[in-house]
Short mmCIF file of C-alpha atoms in Angstrom, two decimals:
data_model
loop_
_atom_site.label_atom_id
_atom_site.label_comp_id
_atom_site.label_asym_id
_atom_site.label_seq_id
_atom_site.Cartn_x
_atom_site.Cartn_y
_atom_site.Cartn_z
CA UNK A 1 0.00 0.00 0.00
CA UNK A 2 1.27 3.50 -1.29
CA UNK A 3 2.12 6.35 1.46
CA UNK A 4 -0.77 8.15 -0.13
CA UNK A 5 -3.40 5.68 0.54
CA UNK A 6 -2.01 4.56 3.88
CA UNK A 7 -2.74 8.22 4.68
CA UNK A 8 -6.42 8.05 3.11
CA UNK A 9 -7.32 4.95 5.32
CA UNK A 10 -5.77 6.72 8.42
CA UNK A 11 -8.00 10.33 8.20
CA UNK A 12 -11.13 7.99 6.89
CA UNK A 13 -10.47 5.59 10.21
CA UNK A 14 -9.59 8.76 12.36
CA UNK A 15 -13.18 10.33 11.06
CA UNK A 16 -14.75 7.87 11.68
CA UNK A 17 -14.23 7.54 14.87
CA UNK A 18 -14.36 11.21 15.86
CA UNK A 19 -17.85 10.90 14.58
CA UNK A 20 -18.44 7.81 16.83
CA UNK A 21 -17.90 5.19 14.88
CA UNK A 22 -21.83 3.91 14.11
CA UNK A 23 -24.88 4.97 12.38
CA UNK A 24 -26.22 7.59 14.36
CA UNK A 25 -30.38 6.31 13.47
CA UNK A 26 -29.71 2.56 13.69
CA UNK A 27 -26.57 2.24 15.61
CA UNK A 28 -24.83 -0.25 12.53
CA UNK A 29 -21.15 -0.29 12.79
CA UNK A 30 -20.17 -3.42 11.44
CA UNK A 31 -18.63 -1.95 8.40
CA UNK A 32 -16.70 0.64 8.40
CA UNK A 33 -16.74 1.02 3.98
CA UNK A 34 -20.97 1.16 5.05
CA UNK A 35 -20.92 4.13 7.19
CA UNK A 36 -21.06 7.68 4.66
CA UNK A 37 -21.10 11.27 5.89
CA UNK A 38 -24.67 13.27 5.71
CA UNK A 39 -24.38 16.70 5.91
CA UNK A 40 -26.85 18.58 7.60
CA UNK A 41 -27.04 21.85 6.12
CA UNK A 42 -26.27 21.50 2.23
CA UNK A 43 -25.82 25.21 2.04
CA UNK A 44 -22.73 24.98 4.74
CA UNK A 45 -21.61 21.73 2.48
CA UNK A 46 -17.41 22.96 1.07
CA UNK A 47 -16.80 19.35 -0.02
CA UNK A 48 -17.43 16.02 0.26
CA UNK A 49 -15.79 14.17 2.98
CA UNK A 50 -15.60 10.89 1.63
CA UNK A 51 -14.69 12.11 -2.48
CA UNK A 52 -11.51 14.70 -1.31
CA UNK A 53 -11.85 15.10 2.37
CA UNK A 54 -9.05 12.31 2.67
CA UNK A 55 -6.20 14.49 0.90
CA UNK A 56 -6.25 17.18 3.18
CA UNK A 57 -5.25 18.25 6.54
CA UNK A 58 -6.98 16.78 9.55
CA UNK A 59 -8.16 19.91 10.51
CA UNK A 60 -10.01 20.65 6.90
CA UNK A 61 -11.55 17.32 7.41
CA UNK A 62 -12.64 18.06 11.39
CA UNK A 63 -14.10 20.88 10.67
CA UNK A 64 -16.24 19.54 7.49
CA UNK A 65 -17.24 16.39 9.85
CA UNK A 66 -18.39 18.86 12.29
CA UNK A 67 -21.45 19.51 10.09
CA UNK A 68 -22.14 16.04 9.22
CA UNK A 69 -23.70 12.93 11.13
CA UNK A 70 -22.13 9.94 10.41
CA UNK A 71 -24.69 7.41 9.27
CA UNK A 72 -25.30 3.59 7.38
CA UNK A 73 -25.76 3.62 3.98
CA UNK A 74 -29.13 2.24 4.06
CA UNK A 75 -30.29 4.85 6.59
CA UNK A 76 -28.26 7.84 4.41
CA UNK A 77 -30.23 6.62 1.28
CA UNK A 78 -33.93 6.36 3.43
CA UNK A 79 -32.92 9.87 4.47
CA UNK A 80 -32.44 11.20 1.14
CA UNK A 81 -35.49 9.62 -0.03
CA UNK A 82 -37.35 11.07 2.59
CA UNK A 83 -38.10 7.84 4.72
CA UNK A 84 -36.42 8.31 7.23
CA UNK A 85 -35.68 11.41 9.48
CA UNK A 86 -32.80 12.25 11.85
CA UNK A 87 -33.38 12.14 15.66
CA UNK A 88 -34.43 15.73 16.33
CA UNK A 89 -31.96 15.91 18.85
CA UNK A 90 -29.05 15.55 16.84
CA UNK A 91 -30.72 17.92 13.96
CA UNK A 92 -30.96 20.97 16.69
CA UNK A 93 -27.76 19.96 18.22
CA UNK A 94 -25.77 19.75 15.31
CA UNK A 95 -27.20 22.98 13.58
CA UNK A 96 -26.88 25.18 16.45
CA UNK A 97 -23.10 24.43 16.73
CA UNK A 98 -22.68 25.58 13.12
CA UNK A 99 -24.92 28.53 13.67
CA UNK A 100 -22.43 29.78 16.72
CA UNK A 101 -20.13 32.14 15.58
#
């Protein structure tokens, strides 16, 4: 494995975990390659964590995951699609943190 990749796999682990490591709906977490990045403000959305986020510096990549909820792919999909919604505490947390100056 390349130094650049090695380096991918470390910030996507280290992401992970900072975000909890598990689906934040249905608590999955028993595949890491399963568990995407939803963003929960579109508008406050500077790039895609999982597409570039793992080329740049940690602290890029913090501060991006700060305004996301880490969730399953199913349950990223059923929220997209409207079926399923985010705990409202997690919504209200989340949002007011990006709202604080």
């Amino acid at each position: 494995m390349g130094a650049v990749k090695r380096r991918r796999e470390k910030v996507r682990l280290t992401t992970i975990s900072y975000k909890g490591g598990h689906c934040q709906i249905c608590g999955y977490d028993r595949c890491i390659e399963a568990l995407e990045f939803h963003h929960l403000d579109p508008t406050q959305k500077e790039f895609g964590i999982s597409q570039k986020g793992y080329t740049r510096s940690w602290e890029k990549v913090k501060e991006e995951a700060d305004k996301c909820v880490l969730l399953c792919a199913n349950c990223h999909r059923e929220v997209h699609a409207g079926i399923l919604q985010l705990p409202q505490a997690t919504v209200v947390e989340k949002l007011g943190e990006l709202r604080e100056p």
